[in-house]
mmCIF file of C-alpha atoms and ligand atoms in Angstrom:
data_model
loop_
_atom_site.group_PDB
_atom_site.id
_atom_site.type_symbol
_atom_site.label_atom_id
_atom_site.label_comp_id
_atom_site.label_asym_id
_atom_site.label_seq_id
_atom_site.Cartn_x
_atom_site.Cartn_y
_atom_site.Cartn_z
ATOM 1 C CA MET E 1 -12.988 5.215 2.564
ATOM 2 C CA ARG E 2 -12.916 4.827 -1.188
ATOM 3 C CA ILE E 3 -9.911 3.965 -3.350
ATOM 4 C CA ASP E 4 -10.014 4.313 -7.131
ATOM 5 C CA ILE E 5 -7.089 2.621 -8.926
ATOM 6 C CA ILE E 6 -6.355 3.467 -12.522
ATOM 7 C CA THR E 7 -4.422 0.905 -14.541
ATOM 8 C CA CYS E 8 -3.903 -0.435 -18.024
ATOM 9 C CA LEU E 9 -3.781 -3.971 -16.561
ATOM 10 C CA PRO E 10 -6.853 -4.235 -14.375
ATOM 11 C CA ARG E 11 -6.676 -8.031 -14.048
ATOM 12 C CA LEU E 12 -3.426 -7.721 -12.116
ATOM 13 C CA LEU E 13 -5.486 -6.218 -9.310
ATOM 14 C CA ASP E 14 -8.208 -8.854 -9.222
ATOM 15 C CA SER E 15 -6.735 -11.184 -6.661
ATOM 16 C CA PRO E 16 -5.276 -8.875 -3.947
ATOM 17 C CA PHE E 17 -8.771 -7.429 -3.354
ATOM 18 C CA SER E 18 -10.763 -10.617 -3.555
ATOM 19 C CA ASP E 19 -9.379 -12.591 -0.644
ATOM 20 C CA SER E 20 -8.926 -12.505 3.123
ATOM 21 C CA ILE E 21 -8.781 -9.147 4.981
ATOM 22 C CA LEU E 22 -9.142 -6.864 2.037
ATOM 23 C CA MET E 23 -12.185 -8.673 0.696
ATOM 24 C CA ARG E 24 -13.757 -8.741 4.187
ATOM 25 C CA ALA E 25 -13.162 -5.039 4.555
ATOM 26 C CA GLN E 26 -15.080 -4.412 1.404
ATOM 27 C CA ASN E 27 -17.920 -6.811 2.265
ATOM 28 C CA LYS E 28 -18.273 -5.085 5.608
ATOM 29 C CA GLY E 29 -18.680 -1.717 3.797
ATOM 30 C CA LEU E 30 -15.496 -0.314 5.438
ATOM 31 C CA VAL E 31 -13.823 0.432 2.119
ATOM 32 C CA GLU E 32 -14.802 0.532 -1.538
ATOM 33 C CA VAL E 33 -12.071 -0.304 -4.104
ATOM 34 C CA HIS E 34 -12.774 0.463 -7.730
ATOM 35 C CA VAL E 35 -10.320 -0.540 -10.462
ATOM 36 C CA HIS E 36 -10.572 1.449 -13.747
ATOM 37 C CA ASP E 37 -9.260 0.171 -17.046
ATOM 38 C CA LEU E 38 -7.348 3.116 -18.621
ATOM 39 C CA ARG E 39 -8.049 1.843 -22.148
ATOM 40 C CA GLN E 40 -11.727 2.630 -21.728
ATOM 41 C CA PHE E 41 -10.828 6.294 -21.421
ATOM 42 C CA SER E 42 -8.876 6.400 -24.657
ATOM 43 C CA GLU E 43 -10.536 8.337 -27.497
ATOM 44 C CA ASP E 44 -8.362 6.562 -30.034
ATOM 45 C CA LYS E 45 -10.079 3.996 -32.191
ATOM 46 C CA HIS E 46 -7.533 1.317 -31.232
ATOM 47 C CA LYS E 47 -7.857 2.283 -27.513
ATOM 48 C CA LYS E 48 -4.228 3.333 -27.529
ATOM 49 C CA ILE E 49 -2.870 4.588 -24.203
ATOM 50 C CA ASP E 50 0.877 4.954 -24.919
ATOM 51 C CA ASP E 51 3.104 6.387 -27.613
ATOM 52 C CA TYR E 52 6.801 6.885 -28.522
ATOM 53 C CA ALA E 53 8.773 9.371 -26.434
ATOM 54 C CA PHE E 54 9.336 12.781 -28.026
ATOM 55 C CA GLY E 55 13.054 13.089 -28.651
ATOM 56 C CA GLY E 56 13.381 9.341 -29.266
ATOM 57 C CA GLY E 57 14.781 6.587 -27.089
ATOM 58 C CA ALA E 58 13.544 3.136 -26.037
ATOM 59 C CA GLY E 59 10.262 2.596 -24.234
ATOM 60 C CA MET E 60 6.756 3.940 -24.604
ATOM 61 C CA VAL E 61 5.220 6.785 -22.596
ATOM 62 C CA MET E 62 1.685 6.726 -21.208
ATOM 63 C CA MET E 63 -0.365 9.490 -22.904
ATOM 64 C CA ILE E 64 -1.917 12.278 -20.978
ATOM 65 C CA GLU E 65 -5.376 12.167 -22.649
ATOM 66 C CA PRO E 66 -6.839 8.863 -21.337
ATOM 67 C CA ILE E 67 -5.429 9.562 -17.862
ATOM 68 C CA ALA E 68 -6.908 13.069 -17.804
ATOM 69 C CA ASN E 69 -10.242 11.746 -19.010
ATOM 70 C CA CYS E 70 -10.308 9.070 -16.261
ATOM 71 C CA ILE E 71 -9.236 11.344 -13.415
ATOM 72 C CA ARG E 72 -11.657 14.096 -14.470
ATOM 73 C CA SER E 73 -14.547 11.711 -14.727
ATOM 74 C CA LEU E 74 -13.882 10.552 -11.146
ATOM 75 C CA GLN E 75 -13.438 14.042 -9.827
ATOM 76 C CA ALA E 76 -16.742 15.045 -11.432
ATOM 77 C CA GLU E 77 -18.435 12.567 -9.097
ATOM 78 C CA ARG E 78 -16.716 13.394 -5.777
ATOM 79 C CA SER E 79 -13.744 15.229 -4.432
ATOM 80 C CA TYR E 80 -10.495 13.380 -3.754
ATOM 81 C CA ASP E 81 -7.985 14.014 -0.967
ATOM 82 C CA ASP E 82 -5.065 12.904 -3.079
ATOM 83 C CA VAL E 83 -4.314 11.725 -6.558
ATOM 84 C CA ILE E 84 -1.319 9.391 -6.115
ATOM 85 C CA TYR E 85 1.089 8.226 -8.727
ATOM 86 C CA MET E 86 3.053 5.070 -8.018
ATOM 87 C CA SER E 87 6.612 5.577 -9.099
ATOM 88 C CA PRO E 88 10.084 4.392 -8.061
ATOM 89 C CA ASP E 89 11.176 8.028 -7.668
ATOM 90 C CA GLY E 90 8.276 8.939 -5.423
ATOM 91 C CA GLN E 91 8.232 9.505 -1.600
ATOM 92 C CA GLN E 92 9.265 6.327 0.267
ATOM 93 C CA PHE E 93 6.211 4.472 1.553
ATOM 94 C CA THR E 94 6.363 3.905 5.330
ATOM 95 C CA GLN E 95 3.962 2.951 8.154
ATOM 96 C CA HIS E 96 3.793 6.604 9.017
ATOM 97 C CA LEU E 97 2.499 7.440 5.487
ATOM 98 C CA ALA E 98 0.104 4.470 5.689
ATOM 99 C CA ASN E 99 -1.315 5.932 8.901
ATOM 100 C CA GLU E 100 -1.672 9.304 7.285
ATOM 101 C CA LEU E 101 -3.440 7.969 4.161
ATOM 102 C CA SER E 102 -5.812 5.853 6.286
ATOM 103 C CA LEU E 103 -7.405 9.087 7.555
ATOM 104 C CA LYS E 104 -8.401 10.184 3.989
ATOM 105 C CA LYS E 105 -11.843 9.717 2.571
ATOM 106 C CA ASN E 106 -11.250 9.374 -1.156
ATOM 107 C CA LEU E 107 -7.991 8.470 -2.954
ATOM 108 C CA ILE E 108 -7.063 7.937 -6.555
ATOM 109 C CA ILE E 109 -3.993 5.809 -7.366
ATOM 110 C CA LEU E 110 -2.549 5.883 -10.823
ATOM 111 C CA CYS E 111 -0.338 2.944 -11.849
ATOM 112 C CA GLY E 112 2.544 3.749 -14.249
ATOM 113 C CA HIS E 113 3.898 1.437 -16.921
ATOM 114 C CA TYR E 114 6.523 1.398 -19.682
ATOM 115 C CA LYS E 115 8.676 4.509 -19.365
ATOM 116 C CA GLY E 116 6.093 6.098 -17.111
ATOM 117 C CA VAL E 117 3.499 8.857 -17.720
ATOM 118 C CA ASP E 118 3.857 12.042 -19.756
ATOM 119 C CA GLU E 119 5.367 14.555 -17.306
ATOM 120 C CA ARG E 120 2.392 16.871 -17.709
ATOM 121 C CA VAL E 121 0.241 14.265 -15.895
ATOM 122 C CA ARG E 122 2.552 14.528 -12.875
ATOM 123 C CA GLU E 123 2.645 18.325 -13.009
ATOM 124 C CA HIS E 124 -1.162 18.906 -13.397
ATOM 125 C CA PHE E 125 -3.043 15.961 -11.987
ATOM 126 C CA ILE E 126 -0.916 14.260 -9.396
ATOM 127 C CA THR E 127 -0.763 15.524 -5.748
ATOM 128 C CA ARG E 128 1.542 12.863 -4.328
ATOM 129 C CA GLU E 129 4.004 10.328 -5.705
ATOM 130 C CA ILE E 130 4.824 7.156 -3.771
ATOM 131 C CA SER E 131 7.568 4.515 -4.118
ATOM 132 C CA ILE E 132 7.427 1.230 -2.238
ATOM 133 C CA GLY E 133 11.188 0.802 -2.390
ATOM 134 C CA ASP E 134 14.375 1.399 -4.355
ATOM 135 C CA TYR E 135 13.830 -1.117 -7.022
ATOM 136 C CA VAL E 136 11.895 -1.025 -10.314
ATOM 137 C CA LEU E 137 8.733 -3.097 -10.804
ATOM 138 C CA SER E 138 7.292 -3.729 -14.263
ATOM 139 C CA GLY E 139 4.335 -1.534 -13.323
ATOM 140 C CA GLY E 140 2.673 0.336 -10.504
ATOM 141 C CA GLU E 141 -0.095 -2.259 -9.894
ATOM 142 C CA LEU E 142 1.707 -4.425 -7.295
ATOM 143 C CA ALA E 143 2.926 -1.245 -5.576
ATOM 144 C CA ALA E 144 -0.642 0.169 -5.534
ATOM 145 C CA ALA E 145 -1.864 -3.099 -4.001
ATOM 146 C CA VAL E 146 0.854 -2.795 -1.337
ATOM 147 C CA VAL E 147 -0.160 0.714 -0.422
ATOM 148 C CA ALA E 148 -3.900 -0.115 -0.470
ATOM 149 C CA ASP E 149 -3.336 -3.160 1.786
ATOM 150 C CA ALA E 150 -1.235 -1.275 4.308
ATOM 151 C CA VAL E 151 -3.829 1.512 4.406
ATOM 152 C CA ILE E 152 -7.010 -0.603 4.452
ATOM 153 C CA ARG E 153 -5.944 -2.786 7.312
ATOM 154 C CA LEU E 154 -5.650 0.319 9.499
ATOM 155 C CA LEU E 155 -9.281 1.328 9.012
ATOM 156 C CA PRO E 156 -11.323 0.928 12.174
ATOM 157 C CA GLY E 157 -13.134 -2.392 12.185
ATOM 158 C CA VAL E 158 -11.033 -4.112 9.485
ATOM 159 C CA LEU E 159 -8.879 -6.058 11.919
ATOM 160 C CA GLY E 160 -10.272 -7.862 14.893
ATOM 161 C CA ASP E 161 -8.607 -7.506 18.325
ATOM 162 C CA GLU E 162 -6.552 -10.646 17.691
ATOM 163 C CA THR E 163 -4.758 -8.991 14.796
ATOM 164 C CA SER E 164 -4.818 -5.395 16.068
ATOM 165 C CA ALA E 165 -2.663 -3.113 13.979
ATOM 166 C CA LEU E 166 -1.495 -1.431 17.160
ATOM 167 C CA THR E 167 0.951 -4.256 17.887
ATOM 168 C CA ASP E 168 2.409 -4.337 14.370
ATOM 169 C CA SER E 169 6.030 -3.760 13.668
ATOM 170 C CA PHE E 170 6.788 -0.034 13.049
ATOM 171 C CA GLN E 171 3.554 1.155 14.590
ATOM 172 C CA ASP E 172 5.471 2.392 17.651
ATOM 173 C CA GLY E 173 8.732 2.863 15.830
ATOM 174 C CA LEU E 174 9.965 -0.653 16.891
ATOM 175 C CA VAL E 175 9.826 -4.030 15.146
ATOM 176 C CA ALA E 176 7.448 -6.633 16.582
ATOM 177 C CA PRO E 177 8.614 -9.091 19.314
ATOM 178 C CA PRO E 178 8.970 -12.863 18.554
ATOM 179 C CA VAL E 179 5.758 -14.949 18.857
ATOM 180 C CA TYR E 180 5.211 -18.590 19.797
ATOM 181 C CA THR E 181 2.333 -21.110 19.835
ATOM 182 C CA ARG E 182 1.661 -24.691 20.726
ATOM 183 C CA PRO E 183 3.463 -26.986 21.383
ATOM 184 C CA ALA E 184 5.362 -25.360 24.257
ATOM 185 C CA GLU E 185 8.265 -27.661 23.445
ATOM 186 C CA PHE E 186 9.173 -29.053 19.988
ATOM 187 C CA GLU E 187 12.130 -31.496 19.702
ATOM 188 C CA GLY E 188 13.806 -29.873 22.683
ATOM 189 C CA MET E 189 13.157 -26.304 21.475
ATOM 190 C CA LYS E 190 11.256 -24.530 24.197
ATOM 191 C CA ALA E 191 9.059 -21.458 24.062
ATOM 192 C CA PRO E 192 10.140 -18.846 26.694
ATOM 193 C CA ASP E 193 8.693 -19.682 30.149
ATOM 194 C CA ILE E 194 7.575 -16.145 30.714
ATOM 195 C CA LEU E 195 5.007 -16.389 27.929
ATOM 196 C CA LEU E 196 3.421 -19.418 29.643
ATOM 197 C CA SER E 197 3.570 -17.823 33.114
ATOM 198 C CA GLY E 198 0.222 -16.125 32.926
ATOM 199 C CA HIS E 199 1.745 -12.809 34.274
ATOM 200 C CA GLU E 200 0.265 -10.308 31.918
ATOM 201 C CA LYS E 201 2.360 -7.421 33.010
ATOM 202 C CA LYS E 202 5.621 -9.407 32.907
ATOM 203 C CA VAL E 203 4.710 -10.690 29.396
ATOM 204 C CA GLU E 204 4.145 -7.130 28.226
ATOM 205 C CA GLU E 205 7.511 -5.988 29.648
ATOM 206 C CA TRP E 206 9.254 -8.970 28.054
ATOM 207 C CA ARG E 207 7.683 -8.193 24.644
ATOM 208 C CA PHE E 208 8.729 -4.547 24.886
ATOM 209 C CA GLN E 209 12.268 -5.458 25.834
ATOM 210 C CA GLN E 210 12.406 -7.985 22.916
ATOM 211 C CA SER E 211 11.120 -5.306 20.542
ATOM 212 C CA VAL E 212 13.820 -2.860 21.627
ATOM 213 C CA GLU E 213 16.563 -5.433 21.323
ATOM 214 C CA ARG E 214 15.452 -6.659 17.949
ATOM 215 C CA THR E 215 15.176 -3.112 16.658
ATOM 216 C CA LYS E 216 18.731 -2.379 17.843
ATOM 217 C CA LYS E 217 20.047 -5.471 16.156
ATOM 218 C CA ARG E 218 17.966 -5.553 12.901
ATOM 219 C CA ARG E 219 16.844 -2.007 12.214
ATOM 220 C CA PRO E 220 18.935 0.452 14.289
ATOM 221 C CA ASN E 221 17.970 3.244 11.892
ATOM 222 C CA LEU E 222 14.446 3.152 13.425
ATOM 223 C CA LEU E 223 15.849 4.143 16.786
ATOM 224 C CA ASP E 224 17.645 7.176 15.304
ATOM 225 C CA GLU E 225 14.357 8.366 13.785
HETATM 226 N N1 LIG Z 301 6.530 1.318 -10.237
HETATM 227 C C1 LIG Z 301 7.664 0.667 -10.556
HETATM 228 N N2 LIG Z 301 8.459 0.489 -9.556
HETATM 229 C C2 LIG Z 301 7.859 1.057 -8.474
HETATM 230 C C3 LIG Z 301 8.200 1.173 -7.095
HETATM 231 N N3 LIG Z 301 9.337 0.697 -6.622
HETATM 232 N N4 LIG Z 301 7.341 1.798 -6.262
HETATM 233 C C4 LIG Z 301 6.218 2.373 -6.752
HETATM 234 N N5 LIG Z 301 5.816 2.210 -8.051
HETATM 235 C C5 LIG Z 301 6.614 1.571 -8.916
#
């Protein structure tokens, strides 16, 4: 898989992709992440990428020209399954959508800023808009990193058995069961005996039951879905 992220603040995306699982996934050749600085695609002599909104009002609007130049230069090299725009009014990001995106080959993610992008970008270049939640971030970069992380960890080979994505919360419509590790007892607080019993089947049943109970208590909406 290849993910191209377009941003006017490329440094914001340095660290999420240069550590731990996301870095290892790239080093293993399972994913390529390319971050593109939008300013480099501006034809303006001051590398301008935003301007005042037509009709007035506070806040700058990201101009269509640098964005079009960047997207077109990428599309000239390869075809993309989706051109995603990160926006608080986009489709809610879920594990289901992460699964769907993890099956794609090439993705572009455009990060918004200020008052957002000129509407013509959304109409003519964007194929999908994603929100990571009902709150407003100062830009789309952190949201893009969230989406890329959730997608990349699902790619075959990225996680080892010990961190398999199949047992994650939401993967089966339930939240994950509680987990324990050594010591078996800490200041009188004991880990459940069943987990130390060595009965694999009983452990599995217990975990499933815990998942169902936790989901009912914490996220009952998941059971309706
Ligand atoms: N940009 C600003 N806020 C956002 C959000 N909640 N989701 C995606 N992109 C955003």
